[in-house]
Short mmCIF file of C-alpha atoms in Angstrom, two decimals:
data_model
loop_
_atom_site.label_atom_id
_atom_site.label_comp_id
_atom_site.label_asym_id
_atom_site.label_seq_id
_atom_site.Cartn_x
_atom_site.Cartn_y
_atom_site.Cartn_z
CA MET A 11 0.00 0.00 0.00
CA SER A 12 1.36 3.41 -0.99
CA ALA A 13 1.80 6.18 1.53
CA ARG A 14 -1.05 8.22 0.03
CA LYS A 15 -3.43 5.26 0.15
CA ALA A 16 -2.51 4.60 3.77
CA ALA A 17 -3.05 8.28 4.62
CA THR A 18 -6.40 8.25 2.83
CA ALA A 19 -7.49 5.12 4.70
CA ALA A 20 -6.46 6.62 8.04
CA GLY A 21 -8.20 9.91 7.29
CA VAL A 22 -11.46 8.28 6.16
CA LEU A 23 -11.52 5.83 9.08
CA GLY A 24 -10.77 8.58 11.56
CA LEU A 25 -13.38 10.94 10.13
CA LEU A 26 -16.13 8.30 10.05
CA GLY A 27 -15.30 7.17 13.57
CA TRP A 28 -15.22 10.74 14.85
CA LEU A 29 -18.59 11.51 13.25
CA LEU A 30 -20.05 8.45 14.94
CA CYS A 31 -18.69 9.67 18.27
CA LEU A 32 -20.14 13.11 17.56
CA VAL A 33 -23.62 11.60 17.24
CA PHE A 34 -23.49 9.66 20.52
CA ALA A 35 -21.03 11.74 22.58
CA SER A 36 -20.82 15.27 21.21
CA ARG A 37 -18.90 16.77 24.15
CA GLU A 38 -16.24 14.05 24.02
CA ALA A 39 -15.92 14.35 20.23
CA VAL A 40 -15.46 18.14 20.28
CA ALA A 41 -12.99 17.87 23.17
CA ALA A 42 -11.00 15.28 21.19
CA SER A 43 -11.00 17.62 18.18
CA LEU A 44 -9.55 20.39 20.34
CA ALA A 45 -6.80 18.12 21.70
CA SER A 46 -5.97 16.96 18.17
CA LEU A 47 -5.94 20.56 16.92
CA LEU A 48 -3.53 21.70 19.65
CA GLY A 49 -1.22 18.75 18.97
CA PHE A 50 -1.17 18.67 15.16
CA ALA A 51 -0.87 22.46 14.84
CA ALA A 52 2.87 21.99 15.39
CA VAL A 53 3.27 20.76 11.82
CA PRO A 54 1.82 23.62 9.72
CA LEU A 55 1.86 26.41 12.28
CA GLY A 56 5.17 25.30 13.74
CA GLY A 57 6.63 25.33 10.24
CA VAL A 58 5.55 28.93 9.77
CA CYS A 59 7.00 29.87 13.18
CA LEU A 60 10.31 28.27 12.29
CA GLY A 61 10.44 29.63 8.76
CA LEU A 62 9.78 33.24 9.76
CA SER A 63 12.37 32.97 12.54
CA LEU A 64 15.04 31.49 10.27
CA ALA A 65 14.44 34.14 7.61
CA LEU A 66 15.87 36.75 9.99
CA VAL A 67 19.25 35.01 10.36
CA SER A 68 21.81 33.32 8.15
CA GLY A 69 23.83 30.15 8.33
CA SER A 70 23.58 26.42 7.93
CA ALA A 71 20.44 26.09 10.05
CA ARG A 72 18.51 28.36 7.70
CA ASP A 73 19.92 26.68 4.60
CA GLN A 74 18.87 23.24 5.80
CA LEU A 75 15.58 23.86 7.59
CA TRP A 76 13.93 26.84 5.92
CA PRO A 77 12.88 25.07 2.66
CA TRP A 78 11.20 22.31 4.68
CA ALA A 79 9.50 24.84 6.95
CA VAL A 80 7.91 26.28 3.82
CA VAL A 81 6.74 22.80 2.86
CA SER A 82 5.21 22.29 6.30
CA GLY A 83 3.37 25.60 6.06
CA ARG A 84 1.56 24.45 2.92
CA SER A 85 -0.62 22.19 5.06
CA MET A 86 -2.12 25.18 6.92
CA PRO A 87 -5.58 24.76 5.29
CA VAL A 88 -5.81 21.37 7.02
CA LEU A 89 -5.46 23.16 10.36
CA ALA A 90 -8.45 25.31 9.43
CA LEU A 91 -10.50 22.16 8.75
CA MET A 92 -9.47 20.72 12.11
CA ALA A 93 -10.54 23.92 13.88
CA LEU A 94 -14.07 23.93 12.44
CA PRO A 95 -15.54 21.42 14.95
CA VAL A 96 -14.11 23.45 17.85
CA LEU A 97 -15.46 26.75 16.58
CA ALA A 98 -18.86 25.35 15.62
CA GLY A 99 -19.25 23.10 18.67
CA ALA A 100 -18.07 25.54 21.33
CA GLY A 101 -21.47 25.41 22.98
CA VAL A 102 -21.06 21.78 24.07
CA LEU A 103 -17.49 22.20 25.32
CA TYR A 104 -16.97 25.59 26.94
CA GLU A 105 -18.91 26.33 30.12
CA TRP A 106 -18.88 30.07 29.50
CA VAL A 107 -20.98 29.81 26.31
CA GLY A 108 -24.40 31.23 27.06
CA GLY A 109 -23.24 32.85 30.29
CA GLU A 110 -24.51 36.18 31.55
CA ALA A 111 -21.20 37.96 32.18
CA GLY A 112 -21.39 41.64 31.37
CA GLY A 113 -18.97 44.25 30.07
CA PHE A 114 -15.86 43.36 28.10
CA ARG A 115 -15.70 39.87 29.60
CA GLY A 116 -19.20 39.12 28.40
CA LEU A 117 -18.42 40.43 24.93
CA TRP A 118 -15.18 38.46 24.70
CA LEU A 119 -16.69 35.24 26.07
CA ALA A 120 -19.59 35.13 23.65
CA TRP A 121 -19.82 32.52 20.93
CA PRO A 122 -20.05 34.93 17.96
CA SER A 123 -16.92 36.83 18.97
CA PHE A 124 -15.15 33.55 19.82
CA ALA A 125 -15.91 32.14 16.37
CA ILE A 126 -14.98 35.39 14.59
CA ARG A 127 -11.63 35.53 16.41
CA GLY A 128 -10.95 31.92 15.49
CA VAL A 129 -11.62 32.62 11.82
CA LEU A 130 -9.37 35.68 11.94
CA TYR A 131 -6.54 33.67 13.55
CA LEU A 132 -6.78 31.01 10.85
CA ALA A 133 -7.01 33.57 8.04
CA LEU A 134 -3.89 35.32 9.34
CA TRP A 135 -1.95 32.05 9.59
CA ILE A 136 -2.96 30.96 6.09
CA ALA A 137 -1.91 34.37 4.73
CA LEU A 138 1.46 34.13 6.48
CA ALA A 139 2.03 30.60 5.17
CA ARG A 140 0.97 31.37 1.60
CA TRP A 141 2.26 34.88 0.91
CA ILE A 142 4.82 35.89 3.54
CA LEU A 143 6.79 32.72 4.30
CA PRO A 144 7.77 31.75 0.70
CA THR A 145 9.45 35.15 0.19
CA ALA A 146 10.54 35.67 3.80
CA ILE A 147 14.29 35.58 3.14
CA ALA A 148 14.03 38.27 0.47
CA ARG A 149 11.80 40.42 2.71
CA PRO A 150 13.16 40.27 6.27
CA ALA A 151 11.09 43.27 7.39
CA ALA A 152 7.87 41.48 6.42
CA SER A 153 9.17 38.36 8.18
CA GLY A 154 9.73 40.30 11.40
CA ILE A 155 6.26 41.85 11.32
CA GLY A 156 4.74 38.49 10.48
CA LEU A 157 6.56 36.82 13.37
CA ILE A 158 5.25 39.43 15.81
CA ALA A 159 1.72 38.91 14.51
CA LEU A 160 2.18 35.15 14.80
CA VAL A 161 3.32 35.27 18.42
CA LEU A 162 0.42 37.51 19.42
CA SER A 163 -2.22 35.53 17.52
CA THR A 164 -1.07 32.12 18.75
CA SER A 165 -1.02 33.42 22.33
CA LEU A 166 -4.59 34.67 21.98
CA ALA A 167 -5.67 31.44 20.32
CA ALA A 168 -4.19 29.38 23.16
CA ILE A 169 -6.11 31.48 25.69
CA ASP A 170 -9.36 31.25 23.71
CA TRP A 171 -9.24 27.59 22.76
CA SER A 172 -7.50 25.98 25.73
CA MET A 173 -7.03 28.16 28.80
CA SER A 174 -10.67 29.29 28.80
CA LEU A 175 -11.76 25.69 29.42
CA ASP A 176 -11.04 26.43 33.07
CA PRO A 177 -12.70 29.79 33.89
CA HIS A 178 -10.68 30.11 37.12
CA PHE A 179 -7.20 29.49 35.69
CA LYS A 180 -5.07 32.44 34.58
CA SER A 181 -1.48 32.45 33.35
CA SER A 182 0.36 35.13 31.40
CA LEU A 183 2.78 32.45 30.16
CA TYR A 184 0.14 30.11 28.79
CA GLY A 185 0.20 31.45 25.24
CA LEU A 186 3.99 31.33 25.10
CA ILE A 187 3.96 27.73 26.32
CA TRP A 188 1.84 26.69 23.35
CA PHE A 189 3.99 28.81 21.04
CA ALA A 190 7.08 27.02 22.37
CA ARG A 191 5.45 23.66 21.57
CA LEU A 192 4.58 24.89 18.08
CA LEU A 193 8.15 25.99 17.44
CA LEU A 194 9.52 22.77 18.92
CA GLY A 195 7.22 20.70 16.73
CA GLY A 196 8.14 22.76 13.68
CA VAL A 197 11.85 22.18 14.32
CA ALA A 198 11.30 18.45 14.91
CA PHE A 199 9.21 17.97 11.75
CA SER A 200 11.57 20.02 9.58
CA CYS A 201 14.49 18.01 10.97
CA LEU A 202 12.75 14.80 9.91
CA LEU A 203 12.20 16.12 6.40
CA THR A 204 15.79 17.37 6.18
CA LEU A 205 17.16 14.03 7.37
CA SER A 206 15.03 12.20 4.81
CA ALA A 207 16.77 14.29 2.15
CA ASN A 208 20.25 13.35 3.46
CA ALA A 209 21.11 16.34 5.64
CA GLU A 210 24.64 17.66 5.09
CA ARG A 211 25.19 18.82 8.69
CA PRO A 212 23.02 16.86 11.14
CA GLY A 213 24.95 18.37 14.04
CA VAL A 214 23.29 21.72 13.30
CA LEU A 215 19.88 20.06 13.35
CA ARG A 216 20.74 18.49 16.69
CA GLY A 217 21.61 21.90 18.12
CA MET A 218 18.39 23.47 16.86
CA LEU A 219 16.26 20.69 18.32
CA ALA A 220 18.08 20.86 21.67
CA ALA A 221 17.60 24.64 21.86
CA ALA A 222 13.87 24.32 21.10
CA VAL A 223 13.41 21.61 23.75
CA LEU A 224 15.27 23.74 26.32
CA ALA A 225 13.01 26.74 25.61
CA TRP A 226 9.94 24.54 26.07
CA LEU A 227 11.25 23.14 29.37
CA TYR A 228 12.13 26.60 30.66
CA LEU A 229 8.67 28.08 29.98
CA HIS A 230 6.85 25.14 31.56
CA PHE A 231 9.08 25.31 34.63
CA MET A 232 8.61 29.08 34.96
CA GLN A 233 4.81 28.78 34.88
CA TYR A 234 4.90 26.04 37.51
CA LEU A 235 7.35 28.01 39.67
CA VAL A 236 5.27 31.20 39.57
CA ILE A 237 2.07 29.32 40.46
CA TRP A 238 3.80 27.38 43.23
CA TYR A 239 5.32 30.55 44.68
CA GLY A 240 2.05 32.47 44.44
CA ASN A 241 0.15 29.63 46.17
CA LEU A 242 -3.12 30.58 44.46
CA PRO A 243 -5.81 27.90 44.79
CA GLU A 244 -7.35 28.52 41.35
CA GLU A 245 -4.05 28.06 39.52
CA ILE A 246 -2.97 25.14 41.74
CA ARG A 247 -6.21 23.34 40.93
CA TRP A 248 -5.24 23.34 37.25
CA TYR A 249 -2.14 21.30 38.06
CA GLN A 250 -4.06 19.11 40.49
CA HIS A 251 -6.35 18.00 37.67
CA ARG A 252 -3.22 16.85 35.81
CA GLY A 253 -1.97 14.91 38.82
CA GLU A 254 -5.07 12.81 39.33
CA GLY A 255 -5.82 9.33 38.02
CA GLY A 256 -4.54 8.47 34.57
CA TRP A 257 -3.58 12.09 33.88
CA LEU A 258 -0.70 11.71 36.33
CA TRP A 259 0.87 9.14 34.02
CA LEU A 260 0.46 11.47 31.06
CA THR A 261 2.07 14.29 33.05
CA TRP A 262 5.08 12.11 33.85
CA LEU A 263 5.26 10.86 30.26
CA LEU A 264 5.26 14.40 28.89
CA GLY A 265 7.71 15.90 31.37
CA ALA A 266 10.10 12.98 31.70
CA GLY A 267 9.91 12.08 28.01
CA GLN A 268 10.81 15.55 26.76
CA THR A 269 13.54 15.85 29.40
CA LEU A 270 15.07 12.55 28.26
CA VAL A 271 15.01 13.80 24.68
CA PHE A 272 16.93 16.89 25.78
CA LEU A 273 19.48 14.87 27.75
CA ALA A 274 20.00 12.55 24.78
CA LEU A 275 20.62 15.54 22.52
CA LEU A 276 23.47 16.67 24.76
CA TRP A 277 25.54 13.69 23.58
CA PRO A 278 27.30 14.03 20.21
CA ILE A 279 26.19 10.52 19.24
CA SER A 280 22.63 11.87 18.94
CA GLN A 281 23.52 13.63 15.70
CA ARG A 282 23.58 10.29 13.91
CA PRO A 283 20.72 10.51 11.40
CA ARG A 284 18.71 7.52 12.62
CA LEU A 285 19.01 8.45 16.28
CA LEU A 286 18.23 12.10 15.60
CA ALA A 287 15.20 11.09 13.54
CA GLY A 288 14.00 8.95 16.43
CA LEU A 289 14.33 11.85 18.88
CA ALA A 290 12.48 14.18 16.51
CA THR A 291 9.70 11.61 16.07
CA ALA A 292 9.43 11.20 19.85
CA THR A 293 9.12 14.98 20.17
CA LEU A 294 6.25 15.07 17.68
CA LEU A 295 4.42 12.27 19.50
CA LEU A 296 4.92 14.08 22.79
CA GLY A 297 3.38 17.13 21.12
CA LEU A 298 0.19 15.14 20.52
CA ALA A 299 0.26 14.12 24.18
CA GLU A 300 0.66 17.74 25.23
CA GLY A 301 -2.37 18.75 23.17
CA ALA A 302 -4.43 16.33 25.25
CA TRP A 303 -2.65 17.35 28.48
CA LEU A 304 -3.42 21.03 27.97
CA SER A 305 -7.10 20.61 27.14
CA LEU A 306 -8.68 17.44 28.51
CA PRO A 307 -7.91 17.12 32.27
CA GLY A 308 -10.52 18.74 34.45
CA LEU A 309 -13.32 18.57 31.88
CA ALA A 310 -16.62 17.85 33.58
CA HIS A 311 -19.41 15.60 32.31
CA VAL A 312 -17.29 13.42 30.04
CA GLN A 313 -16.97 9.66 29.80
CA PRO A 314 -13.25 8.69 29.85
CA SER A 315 -13.74 5.67 27.57
CA LEU A 316 -15.69 7.64 24.96
CA LEU A 317 -13.18 10.48 25.23
CA GLY A 318 -10.32 8.06 24.56
CA VAL A 319 -12.04 6.53 21.52
CA SER A 320 -12.92 9.96 20.15
CA LEU A 321 -9.32 11.09 20.60
CA ILE A 322 -7.97 8.11 18.67
CA PHE A 323 -10.33 8.82 15.77
CA ALA A 324 -9.50 12.54 15.86
CA TRP A 325 -5.78 11.74 15.70
CA LEU A 326 -6.33 9.37 12.78
CA ALA A 327 -8.35 11.94 10.88
CA GLY A 328 -5.91 14.78 11.56
CA GLY A 329 -2.82 12.73 10.79
CA GLY A 330 -4.33 11.38 7.58
CA LEU A 331 -5.34 14.83 6.33
CA LEU A 332 -1.93 16.31 7.10
CA ALA A 333 -0.18 13.44 5.37
CA LEU A 334 -2.34 13.87 2.26
CA ALA A 335 -1.52 17.59 2.20
CA LEU A 336 2.23 16.99 2.50
CA LEU A 337 2.80 13.84 0.46
CA PRO A 338 3.55 14.29 -3.26
CA ARG A 339 0.62 13.53 -5.53
CA ARG A 340 2.74 11.36 -7.79
CA THR A 341 5.44 8.95 -6.67
CA THR A 342 8.18 7.49 -8.81
#
């Protein structure tokens, strides 16, 4: 079976299974779509993050990774498709939908404004991927402005789509934490594509991946440290949800797994292509886990078994669609 046929089969199976879950367990299906969206966004959106960043510098890292970041950004329309269930089904997922809050808070936390902001985020990202990123090296000023817009929009999207699931949790670092995962995923995926094309200097790729992992670890630690030092019950409760039941294992998997990847990258042997590809693949899989970790713990009125099944189907659908967008239409 060819890669495109396998991707098509995965996408169709995942979509049909997710639609079935939507009929019988709408809240679980929309929650799974959100987790899948947060995890898979690292491929197209992470590619744009990486490409715009590399366009502002020079050197071997840009020469090797930037062309593949452009390739990753071409799958941005798939991200828009993955976001549709979250924007349309916000009423079954977010507790604040239909609330009676007044003033600016009530205007911001209203479904029409939520959906409009989501569409504007996606439109901006598609424009950056289609028109700014391909010519970013020739237009560094546009790249810089685009990168600023990207950081601000992804931070707002993280607050809207994920942090607002818990109306009592507040963190000024939350948006940057998701941005760090996007950039880390973009570096990991571009490294995989570069290695598949016989990278000339894998040591440079190793350094880029290590730096991205370190930035991700630092931001997560800083958020935890600030919340621990502040000793605020609302923020502490957010971490308590991720330390209960099966979520505790996911927390350890995410934290320990990404730390082990970083420690492995400190050794020169990790620049061997096969080992480096394995570490990049592990990073991408951990990104999917983080999408679930950020969004699913603490959700009320969900059935864990149905949520797990819905998540598997959402991952299949998202992975299949991304693969179809990135794989060449004709193989030799």
